[in-house]
Each structure stands twice: as structure tokens, then as C-alpha cells.
mmCIF file of N, CA and C in Angstrom:
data_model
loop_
_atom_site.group_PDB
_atom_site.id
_atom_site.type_symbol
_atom_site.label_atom_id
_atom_site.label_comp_id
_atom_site.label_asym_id
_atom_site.label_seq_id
_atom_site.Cartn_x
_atom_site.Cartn_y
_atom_site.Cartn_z
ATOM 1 N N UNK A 1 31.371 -19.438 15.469
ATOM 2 C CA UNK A 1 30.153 -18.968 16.052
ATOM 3 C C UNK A 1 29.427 -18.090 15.024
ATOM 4 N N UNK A 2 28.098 -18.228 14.782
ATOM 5 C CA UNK A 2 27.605 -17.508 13.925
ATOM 6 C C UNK A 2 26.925 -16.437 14.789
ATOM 7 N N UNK A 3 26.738 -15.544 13.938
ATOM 8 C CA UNK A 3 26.081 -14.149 14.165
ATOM 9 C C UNK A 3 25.181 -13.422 13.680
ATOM 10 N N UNK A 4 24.113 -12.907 13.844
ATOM 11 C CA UNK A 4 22.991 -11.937 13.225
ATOM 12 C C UNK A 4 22.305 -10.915 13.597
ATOM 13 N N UNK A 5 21.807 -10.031 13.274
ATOM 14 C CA UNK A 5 21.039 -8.550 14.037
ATOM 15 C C UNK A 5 19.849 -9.127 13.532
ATOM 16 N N UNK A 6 18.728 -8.972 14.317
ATOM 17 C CA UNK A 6 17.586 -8.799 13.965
ATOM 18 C C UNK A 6 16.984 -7.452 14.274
ATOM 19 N N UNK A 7 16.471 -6.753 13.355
ATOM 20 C CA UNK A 7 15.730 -5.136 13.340
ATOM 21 C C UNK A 7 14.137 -5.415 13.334
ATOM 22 N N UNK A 8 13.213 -5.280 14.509
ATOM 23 C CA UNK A 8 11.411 -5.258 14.277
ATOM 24 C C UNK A 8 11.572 -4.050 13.972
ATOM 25 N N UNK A 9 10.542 -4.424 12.889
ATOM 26 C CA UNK A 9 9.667 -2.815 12.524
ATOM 27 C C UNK A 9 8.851 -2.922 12.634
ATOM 28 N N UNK A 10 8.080 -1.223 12.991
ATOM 29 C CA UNK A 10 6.646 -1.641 13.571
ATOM 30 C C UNK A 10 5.703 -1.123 11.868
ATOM 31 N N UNK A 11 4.541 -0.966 11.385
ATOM 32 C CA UNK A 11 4.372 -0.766 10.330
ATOM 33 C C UNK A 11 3.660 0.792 10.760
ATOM 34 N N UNK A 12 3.871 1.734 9.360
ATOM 35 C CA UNK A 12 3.552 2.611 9.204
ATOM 36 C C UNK A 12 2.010 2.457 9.029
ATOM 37 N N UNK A 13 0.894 3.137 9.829
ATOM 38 C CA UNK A 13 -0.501 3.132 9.606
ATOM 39 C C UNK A 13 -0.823 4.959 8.937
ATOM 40 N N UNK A 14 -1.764 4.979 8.656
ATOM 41 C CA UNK A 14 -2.434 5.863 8.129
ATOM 42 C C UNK A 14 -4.073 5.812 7.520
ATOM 43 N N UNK A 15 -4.757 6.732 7.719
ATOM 44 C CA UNK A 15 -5.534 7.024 6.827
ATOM 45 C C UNK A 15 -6.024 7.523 5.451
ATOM 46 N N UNK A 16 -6.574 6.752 4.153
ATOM 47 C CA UNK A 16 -6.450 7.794 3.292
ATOM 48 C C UNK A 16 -7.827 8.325 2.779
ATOM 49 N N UNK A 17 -7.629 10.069 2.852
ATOM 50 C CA UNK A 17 -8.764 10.510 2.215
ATOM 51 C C UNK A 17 -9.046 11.166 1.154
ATOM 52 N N UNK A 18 -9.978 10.987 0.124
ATOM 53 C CA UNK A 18 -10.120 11.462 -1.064
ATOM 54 C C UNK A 18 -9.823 12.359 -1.661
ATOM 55 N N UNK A 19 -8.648 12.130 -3.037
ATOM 56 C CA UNK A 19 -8.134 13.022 -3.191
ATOM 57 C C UNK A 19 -7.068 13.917 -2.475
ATOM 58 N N UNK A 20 -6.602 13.704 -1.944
ATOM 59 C CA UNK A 20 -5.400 14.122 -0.521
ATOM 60 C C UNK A 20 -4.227 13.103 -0.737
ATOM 61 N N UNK A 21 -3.217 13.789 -1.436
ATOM 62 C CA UNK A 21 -2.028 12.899 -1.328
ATOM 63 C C UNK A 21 -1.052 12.382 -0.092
ATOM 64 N N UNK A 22 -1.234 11.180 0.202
ATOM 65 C CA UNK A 22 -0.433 10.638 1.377
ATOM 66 C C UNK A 22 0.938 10.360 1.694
ATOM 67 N N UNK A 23 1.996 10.808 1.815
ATOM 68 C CA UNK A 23 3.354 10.406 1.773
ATOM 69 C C UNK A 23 3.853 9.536 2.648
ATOM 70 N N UNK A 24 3.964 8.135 2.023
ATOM 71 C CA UNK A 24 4.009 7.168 2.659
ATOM 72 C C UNK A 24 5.779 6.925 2.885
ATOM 73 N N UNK A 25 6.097 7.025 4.365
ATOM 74 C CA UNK A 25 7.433 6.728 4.141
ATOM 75 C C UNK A 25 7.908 5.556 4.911
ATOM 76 N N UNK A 26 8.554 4.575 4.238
ATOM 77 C CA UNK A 26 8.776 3.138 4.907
ATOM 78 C C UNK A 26 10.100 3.203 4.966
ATOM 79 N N UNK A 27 10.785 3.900 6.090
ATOM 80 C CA UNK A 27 12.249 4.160 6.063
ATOM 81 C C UNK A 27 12.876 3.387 6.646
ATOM 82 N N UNK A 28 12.492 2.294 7.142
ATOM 83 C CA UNK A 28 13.501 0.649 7.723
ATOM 84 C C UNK A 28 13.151 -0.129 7.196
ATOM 85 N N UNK A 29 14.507 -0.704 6.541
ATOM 86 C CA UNK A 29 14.408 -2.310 6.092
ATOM 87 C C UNK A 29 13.503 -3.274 7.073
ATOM 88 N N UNK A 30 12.547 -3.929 6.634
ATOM 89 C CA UNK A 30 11.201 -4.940 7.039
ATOM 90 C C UNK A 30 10.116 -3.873 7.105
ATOM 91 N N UNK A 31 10.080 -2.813 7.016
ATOM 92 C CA UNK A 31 8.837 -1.723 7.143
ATOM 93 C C UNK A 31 8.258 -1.958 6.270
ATOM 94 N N UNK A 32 6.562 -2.000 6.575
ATOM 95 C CA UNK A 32 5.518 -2.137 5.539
ATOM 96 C C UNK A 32 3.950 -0.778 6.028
ATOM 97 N N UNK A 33 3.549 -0.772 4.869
ATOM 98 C CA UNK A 33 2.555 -0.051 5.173
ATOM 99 C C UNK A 33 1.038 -0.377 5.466
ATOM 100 N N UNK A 34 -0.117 0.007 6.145
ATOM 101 C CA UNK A 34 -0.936 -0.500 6.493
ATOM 102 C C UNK A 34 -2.159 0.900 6.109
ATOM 103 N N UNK A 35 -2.638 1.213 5.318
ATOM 104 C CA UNK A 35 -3.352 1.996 4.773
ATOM 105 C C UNK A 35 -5.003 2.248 4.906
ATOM 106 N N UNK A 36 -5.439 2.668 5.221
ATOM 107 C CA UNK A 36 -6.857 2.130 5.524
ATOM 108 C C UNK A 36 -8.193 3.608 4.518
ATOM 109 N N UNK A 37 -9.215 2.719 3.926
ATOM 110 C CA UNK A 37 -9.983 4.145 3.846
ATOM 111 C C UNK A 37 -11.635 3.081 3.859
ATOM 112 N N UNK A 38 -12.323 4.585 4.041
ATOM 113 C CA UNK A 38 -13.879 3.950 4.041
ATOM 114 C C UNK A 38 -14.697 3.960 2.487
ATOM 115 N N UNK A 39 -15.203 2.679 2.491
ATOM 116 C CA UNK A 39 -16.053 2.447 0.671
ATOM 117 C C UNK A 39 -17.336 2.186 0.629
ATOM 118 N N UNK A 40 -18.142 2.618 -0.013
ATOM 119 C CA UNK A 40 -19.700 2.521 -0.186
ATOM 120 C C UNK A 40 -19.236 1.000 -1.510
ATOM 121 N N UNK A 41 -20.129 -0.059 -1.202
ATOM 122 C CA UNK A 41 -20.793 -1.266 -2.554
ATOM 123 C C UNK A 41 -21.020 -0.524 -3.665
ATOM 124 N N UNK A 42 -20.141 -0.789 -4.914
ATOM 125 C CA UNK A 42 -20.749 -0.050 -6.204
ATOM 126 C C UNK A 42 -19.833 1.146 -6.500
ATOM 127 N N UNK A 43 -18.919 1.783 -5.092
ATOM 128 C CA UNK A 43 -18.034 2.937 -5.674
ATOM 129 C C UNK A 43 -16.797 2.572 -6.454
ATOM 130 N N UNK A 44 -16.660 3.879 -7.132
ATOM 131 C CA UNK A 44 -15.365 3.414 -8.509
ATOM 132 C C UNK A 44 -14.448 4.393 -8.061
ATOM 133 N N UNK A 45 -13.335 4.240 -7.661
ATOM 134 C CA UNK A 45 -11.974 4.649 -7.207
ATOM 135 C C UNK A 45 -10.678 4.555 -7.994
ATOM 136 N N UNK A 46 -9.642 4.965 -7.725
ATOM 137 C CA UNK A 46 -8.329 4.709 -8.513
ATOM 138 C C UNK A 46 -7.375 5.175 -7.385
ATOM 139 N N UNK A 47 -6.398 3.869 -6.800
ATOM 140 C CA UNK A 47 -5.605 4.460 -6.164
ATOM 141 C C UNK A 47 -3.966 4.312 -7.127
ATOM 142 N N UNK A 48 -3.666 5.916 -6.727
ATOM 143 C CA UNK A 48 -2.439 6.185 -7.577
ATOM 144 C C UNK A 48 -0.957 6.077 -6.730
ATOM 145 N N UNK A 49 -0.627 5.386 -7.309
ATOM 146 C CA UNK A 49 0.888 5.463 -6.785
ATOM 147 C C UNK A 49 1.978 6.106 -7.436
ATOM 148 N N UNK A 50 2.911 7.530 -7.171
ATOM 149 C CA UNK A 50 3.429 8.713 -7.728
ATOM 150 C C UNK A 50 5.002 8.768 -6.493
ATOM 151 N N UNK A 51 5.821 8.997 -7.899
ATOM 152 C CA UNK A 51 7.093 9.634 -6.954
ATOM 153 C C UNK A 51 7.532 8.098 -6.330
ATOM 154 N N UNK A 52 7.553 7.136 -6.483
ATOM 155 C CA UNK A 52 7.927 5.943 -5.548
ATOM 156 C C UNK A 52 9.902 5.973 -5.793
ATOM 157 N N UNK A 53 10.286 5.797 -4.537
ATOM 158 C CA UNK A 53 11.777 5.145 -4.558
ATOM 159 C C UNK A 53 12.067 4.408 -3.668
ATOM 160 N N UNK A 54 12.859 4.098 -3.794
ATOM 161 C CA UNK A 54 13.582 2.723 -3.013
ATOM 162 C C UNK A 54 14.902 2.695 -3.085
ATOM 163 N N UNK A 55 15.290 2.114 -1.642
ATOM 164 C CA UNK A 55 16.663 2.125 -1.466
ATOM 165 C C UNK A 55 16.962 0.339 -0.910
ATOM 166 N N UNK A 56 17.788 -0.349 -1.784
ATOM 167 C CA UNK A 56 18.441 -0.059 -3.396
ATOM 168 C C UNK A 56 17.015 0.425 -4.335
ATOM 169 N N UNK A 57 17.496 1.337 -4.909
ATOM 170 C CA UNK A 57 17.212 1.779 -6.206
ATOM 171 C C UNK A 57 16.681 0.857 -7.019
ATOM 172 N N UNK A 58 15.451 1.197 -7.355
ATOM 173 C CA UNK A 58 14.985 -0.043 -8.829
ATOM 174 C C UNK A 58 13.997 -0.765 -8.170
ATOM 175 N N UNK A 59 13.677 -0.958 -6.951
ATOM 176 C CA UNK A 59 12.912 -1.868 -6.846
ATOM 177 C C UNK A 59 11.702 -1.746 -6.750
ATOM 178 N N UNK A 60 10.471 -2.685 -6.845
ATOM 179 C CA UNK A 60 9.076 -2.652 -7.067
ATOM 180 C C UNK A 60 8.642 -2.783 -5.422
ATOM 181 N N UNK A 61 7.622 -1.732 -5.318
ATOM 182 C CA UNK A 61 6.657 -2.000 -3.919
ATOM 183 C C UNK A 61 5.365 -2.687 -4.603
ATOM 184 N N UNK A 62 4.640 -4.243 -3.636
ATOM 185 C CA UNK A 62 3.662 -4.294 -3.812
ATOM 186 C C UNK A 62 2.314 -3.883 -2.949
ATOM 187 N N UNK A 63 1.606 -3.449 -3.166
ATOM 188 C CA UNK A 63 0.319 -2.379 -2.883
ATOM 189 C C UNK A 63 -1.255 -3.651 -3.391
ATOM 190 N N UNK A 64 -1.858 -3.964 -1.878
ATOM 191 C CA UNK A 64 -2.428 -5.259 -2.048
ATOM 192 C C UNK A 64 -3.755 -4.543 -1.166
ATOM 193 N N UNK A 65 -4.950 -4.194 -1.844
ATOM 194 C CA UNK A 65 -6.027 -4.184 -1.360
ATOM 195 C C UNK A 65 -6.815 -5.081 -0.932
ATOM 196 N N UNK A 66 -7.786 -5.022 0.349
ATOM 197 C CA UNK A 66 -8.224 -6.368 0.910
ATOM 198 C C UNK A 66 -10.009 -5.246 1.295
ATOM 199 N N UNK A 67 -10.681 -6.048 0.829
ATOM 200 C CA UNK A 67 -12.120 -5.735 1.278
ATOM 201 C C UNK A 67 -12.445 -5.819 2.742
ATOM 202 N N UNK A 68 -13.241 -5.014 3.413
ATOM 203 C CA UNK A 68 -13.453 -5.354 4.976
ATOM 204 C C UNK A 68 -13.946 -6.493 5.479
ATOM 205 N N UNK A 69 -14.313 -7.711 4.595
ATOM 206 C CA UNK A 69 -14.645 -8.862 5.263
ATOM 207 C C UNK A 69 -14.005 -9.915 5.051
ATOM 208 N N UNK A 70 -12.456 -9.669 4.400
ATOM 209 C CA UNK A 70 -11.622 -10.795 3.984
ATOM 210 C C UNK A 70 -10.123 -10.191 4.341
ATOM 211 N N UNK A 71 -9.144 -10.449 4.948
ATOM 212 C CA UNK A 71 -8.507 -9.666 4.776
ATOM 213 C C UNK A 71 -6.865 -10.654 5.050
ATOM 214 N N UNK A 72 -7.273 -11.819 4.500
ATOM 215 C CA UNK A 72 -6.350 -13.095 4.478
ATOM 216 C C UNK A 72 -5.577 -13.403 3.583
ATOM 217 N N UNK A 73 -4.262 -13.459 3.546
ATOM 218 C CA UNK A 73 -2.758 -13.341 2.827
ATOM 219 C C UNK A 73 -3.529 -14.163 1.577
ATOM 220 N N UNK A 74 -3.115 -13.137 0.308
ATOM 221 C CA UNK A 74 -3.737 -14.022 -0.835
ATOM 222 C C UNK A 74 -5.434 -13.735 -1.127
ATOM 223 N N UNK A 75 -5.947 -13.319 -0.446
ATOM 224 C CA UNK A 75 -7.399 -12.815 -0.933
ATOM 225 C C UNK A 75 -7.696 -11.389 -0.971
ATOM 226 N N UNK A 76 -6.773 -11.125 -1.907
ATOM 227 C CA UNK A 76 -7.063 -9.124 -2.161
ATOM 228 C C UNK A 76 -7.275 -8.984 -3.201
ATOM 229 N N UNK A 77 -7.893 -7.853 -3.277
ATOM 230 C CA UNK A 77 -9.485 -7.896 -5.099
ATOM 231 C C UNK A 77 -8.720 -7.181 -5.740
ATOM 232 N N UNK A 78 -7.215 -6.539 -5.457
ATOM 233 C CA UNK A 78 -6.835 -5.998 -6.422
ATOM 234 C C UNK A 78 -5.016 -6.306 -6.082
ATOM 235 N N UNK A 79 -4.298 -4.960 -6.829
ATOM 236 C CA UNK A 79 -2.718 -5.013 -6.620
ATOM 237 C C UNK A 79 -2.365 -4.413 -7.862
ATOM 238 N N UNK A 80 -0.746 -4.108 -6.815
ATOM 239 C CA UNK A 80 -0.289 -2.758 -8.030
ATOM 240 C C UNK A 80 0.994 -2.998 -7.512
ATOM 241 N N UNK A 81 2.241 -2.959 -8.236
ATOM 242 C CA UNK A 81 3.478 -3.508 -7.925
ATOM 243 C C UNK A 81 4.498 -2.423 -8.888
ATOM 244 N N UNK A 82 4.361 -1.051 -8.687
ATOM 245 C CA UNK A 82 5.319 -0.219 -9.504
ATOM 246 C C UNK A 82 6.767 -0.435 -9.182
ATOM 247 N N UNK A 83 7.542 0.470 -10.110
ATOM 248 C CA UNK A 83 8.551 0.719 -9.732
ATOM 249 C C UNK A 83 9.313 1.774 -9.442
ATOM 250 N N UNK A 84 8.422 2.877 -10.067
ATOM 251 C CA UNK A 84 8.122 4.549 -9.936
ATOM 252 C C UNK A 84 6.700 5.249 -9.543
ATOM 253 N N UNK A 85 5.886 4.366 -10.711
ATOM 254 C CA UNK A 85 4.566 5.158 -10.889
ATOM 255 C C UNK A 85 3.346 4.040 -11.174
ATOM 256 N N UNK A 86 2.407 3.917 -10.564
ATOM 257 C CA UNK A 86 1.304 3.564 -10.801
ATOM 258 C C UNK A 86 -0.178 3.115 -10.619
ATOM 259 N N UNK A 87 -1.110 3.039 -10.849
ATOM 260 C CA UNK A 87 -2.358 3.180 -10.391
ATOM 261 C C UNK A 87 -3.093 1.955 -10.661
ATOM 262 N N UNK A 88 -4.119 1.882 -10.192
ATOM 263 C CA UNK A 88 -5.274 0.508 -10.237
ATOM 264 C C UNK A 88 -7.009 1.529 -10.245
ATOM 265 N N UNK A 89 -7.674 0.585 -10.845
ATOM 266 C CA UNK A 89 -9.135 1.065 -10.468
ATOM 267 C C UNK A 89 -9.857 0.483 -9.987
ATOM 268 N N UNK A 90 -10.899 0.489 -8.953
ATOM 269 C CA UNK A 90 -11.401 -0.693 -8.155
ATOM 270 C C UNK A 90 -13.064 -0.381 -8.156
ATOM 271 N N UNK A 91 -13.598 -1.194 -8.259
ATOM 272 C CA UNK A 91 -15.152 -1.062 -8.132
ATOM 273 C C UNK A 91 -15.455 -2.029 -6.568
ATOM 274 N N UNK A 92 -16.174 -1.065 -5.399
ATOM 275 C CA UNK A 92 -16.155 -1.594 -4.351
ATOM 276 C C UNK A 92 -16.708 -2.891 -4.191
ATOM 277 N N UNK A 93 -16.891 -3.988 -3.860
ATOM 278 C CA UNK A 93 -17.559 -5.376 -4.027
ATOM 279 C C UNK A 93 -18.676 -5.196 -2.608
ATOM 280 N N UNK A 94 -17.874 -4.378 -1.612
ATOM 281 C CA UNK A 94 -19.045 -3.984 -0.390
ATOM 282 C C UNK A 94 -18.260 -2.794 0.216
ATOM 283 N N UNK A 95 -19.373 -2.500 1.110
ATOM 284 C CA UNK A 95 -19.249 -1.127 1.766
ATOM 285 C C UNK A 95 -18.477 -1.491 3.625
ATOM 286 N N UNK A 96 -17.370 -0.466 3.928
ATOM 287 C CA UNK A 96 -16.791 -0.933 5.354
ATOM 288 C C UNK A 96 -15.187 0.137 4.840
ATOM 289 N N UNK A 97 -14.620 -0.388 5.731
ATOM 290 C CA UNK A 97 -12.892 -0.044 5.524
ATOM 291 C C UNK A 97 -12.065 -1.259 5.125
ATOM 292 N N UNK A 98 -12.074 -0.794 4.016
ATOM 293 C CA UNK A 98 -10.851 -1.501 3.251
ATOM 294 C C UNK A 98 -9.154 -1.252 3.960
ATOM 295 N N UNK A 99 -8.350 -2.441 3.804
ATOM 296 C CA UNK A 99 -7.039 -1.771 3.537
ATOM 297 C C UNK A 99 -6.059 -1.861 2.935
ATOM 298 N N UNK A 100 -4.859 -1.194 2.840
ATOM 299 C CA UNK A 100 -4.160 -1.329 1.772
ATOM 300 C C UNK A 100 -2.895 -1.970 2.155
ATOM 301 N N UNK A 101 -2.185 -2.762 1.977
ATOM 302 C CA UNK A 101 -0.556 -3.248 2.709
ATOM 303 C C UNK A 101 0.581 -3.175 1.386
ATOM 304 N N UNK A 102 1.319 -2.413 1.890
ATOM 305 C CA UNK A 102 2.305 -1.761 0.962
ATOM 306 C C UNK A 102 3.553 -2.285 1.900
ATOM 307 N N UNK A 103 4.073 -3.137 0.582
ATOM 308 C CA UNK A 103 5.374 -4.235 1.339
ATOM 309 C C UNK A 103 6.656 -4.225 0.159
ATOM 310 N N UNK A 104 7.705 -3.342 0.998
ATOM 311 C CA UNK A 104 8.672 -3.122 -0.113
ATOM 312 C C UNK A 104 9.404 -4.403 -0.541
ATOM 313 N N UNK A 105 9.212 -5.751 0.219
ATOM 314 C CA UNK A 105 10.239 -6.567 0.389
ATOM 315 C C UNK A 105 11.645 -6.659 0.203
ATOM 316 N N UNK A 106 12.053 -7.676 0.205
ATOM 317 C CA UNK A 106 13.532 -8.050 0.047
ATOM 318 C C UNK A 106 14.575 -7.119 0.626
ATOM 319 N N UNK A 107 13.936 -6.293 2.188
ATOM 320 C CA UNK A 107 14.728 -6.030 3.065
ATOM 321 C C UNK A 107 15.355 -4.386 2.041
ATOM 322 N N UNK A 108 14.049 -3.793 1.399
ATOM 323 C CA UNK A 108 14.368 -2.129 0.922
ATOM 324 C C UNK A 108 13.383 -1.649 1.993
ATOM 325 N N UNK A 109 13.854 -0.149 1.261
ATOM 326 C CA UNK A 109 12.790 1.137 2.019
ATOM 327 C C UNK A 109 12.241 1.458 0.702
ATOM 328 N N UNK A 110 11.083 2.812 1.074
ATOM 329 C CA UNK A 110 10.833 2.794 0.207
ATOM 330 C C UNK A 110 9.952 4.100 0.524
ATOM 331 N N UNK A 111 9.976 5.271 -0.751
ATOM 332 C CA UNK A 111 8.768 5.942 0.280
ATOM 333 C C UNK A 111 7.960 6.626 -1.486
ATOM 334 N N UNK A 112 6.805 6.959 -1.512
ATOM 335 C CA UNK A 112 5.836 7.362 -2.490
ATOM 336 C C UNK A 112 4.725 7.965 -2.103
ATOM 337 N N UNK A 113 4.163 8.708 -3.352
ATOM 338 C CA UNK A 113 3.164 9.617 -2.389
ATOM 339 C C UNK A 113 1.706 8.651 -2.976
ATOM 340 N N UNK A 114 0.903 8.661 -1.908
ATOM 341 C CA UNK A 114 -0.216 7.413 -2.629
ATOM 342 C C UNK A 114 -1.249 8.395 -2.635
ATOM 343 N N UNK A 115 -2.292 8.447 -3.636
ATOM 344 C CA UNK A 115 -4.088 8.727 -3.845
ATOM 345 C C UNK A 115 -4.817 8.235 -4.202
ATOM 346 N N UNK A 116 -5.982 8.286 -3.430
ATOM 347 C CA UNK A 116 -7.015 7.990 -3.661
ATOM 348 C C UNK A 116 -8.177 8.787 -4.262
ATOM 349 N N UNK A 117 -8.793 8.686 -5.289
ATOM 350 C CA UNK A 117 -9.451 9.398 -6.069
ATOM 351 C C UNK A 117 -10.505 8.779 -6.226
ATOM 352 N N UNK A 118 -11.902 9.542 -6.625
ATOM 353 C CA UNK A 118 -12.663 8.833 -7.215
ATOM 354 C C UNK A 118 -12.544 8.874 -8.854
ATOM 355 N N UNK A 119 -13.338 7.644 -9.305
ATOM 356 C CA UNK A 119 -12.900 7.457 -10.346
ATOM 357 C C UNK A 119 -14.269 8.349 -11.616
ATOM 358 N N UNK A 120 -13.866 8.463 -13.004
ATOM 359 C CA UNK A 120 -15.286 9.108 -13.518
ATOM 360 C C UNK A 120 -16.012 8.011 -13.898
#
């Protein structure tokens, strides 16, 4: 007879606002993050990803921005896939709420502090 647990997770939401570091913590295996902030057409941003770990150890979170009028697996204007530390810069394509989905996969946790900045 075979056997298995299945664990739902529900996803961590949040808001992020400028400049204000967010501590994103995805502490169950299948947990993902769902990030959201508001963008003017034409603004220049940098979201930073700082402090990231994961349990197992070593592994990369990917961090997948989606514009407010597309927001379909595979059509995100940007991405950032650290393994500790790292950032992207984005020039807005339109104005609305963007969001961000931060997916540790392969059944880790994972937690990092994320910002959003404007950019010079």
C-alpha cells in the first residue's frame, strides 16, 4: 500500500512600500510569496533582495514581477533568482499594481528581507 502527506499552503501576501524593508517569511515547504506595490508608466525602481536563506541551505528563490495587465505564468517583465543577495531594476511599462511571486521551489523555505526603492 502506498502512502503520502499532502501539506496546502496558503501564500504569504503583503504590501510593499518605498524604501521600507519587508521580511518576507515563507516558513512551509510549498509556501510562496505574493507581493504587491503601486507604479506610475515611466517609474525607475530597484527591488532588492538582502539576507535570503533557505532551508536546505543553498538554495535559489525565484522573484517574478508581473505588470497589472498581464499577470500569466511566463509573462513577467522582469526576475531575480538569488541565493543570498540580489536586486533587479525595472522601468514601469504602465501605471496600476504590479506583483511580485516569490517561489522557493523544490519543497524549501525560505525567508529574506525584500526593497523596494526608487531608482536614481
Amino acid at each position: 500500500m502506498m502512502q503520502f502527506k499532502a501539506t496546502l499552503s496558503s501564500s504569504v501576501s503583503a504590501v510593499l512600500a518605498r524604501g521600507t524593508p519587508l521580511g518576507l517569511n515563507l516558513s512551509r515547504r510549498g509556501q510562496d510569496g505574493l507581493l504587491t506595490f503601486s507604479g506610475t508608466q515611466g517609474e525607475k525602481l530597484v527591488l532588492q533582495i538582502a539576507g535570503q536563506t533557505t532551508m536546505p541551505a543553498g538554495r535559489s528563490v525565484s522573484y517574478r514581477i508581473y505588470k497589472p495587465s498581464d499577470r500569466r505564468v511566463g509573462y513577467h517583465i522582469a526576475s531575480v533568482v538569488p541565493v543570498t543577495s540580489g536586486s533587479v531594476t525595472l522601468t514601469l511599462p504602465e501605471s496600476g499594481t504590479y506583483w511580485i511571486y516569490a517561489n522557493p521551489g523544490l519543497g524549501s523555505t525560505a525567508s529574506a528581507n525584500v526593497t523596494l526603492n526608487s531608482a536614481p
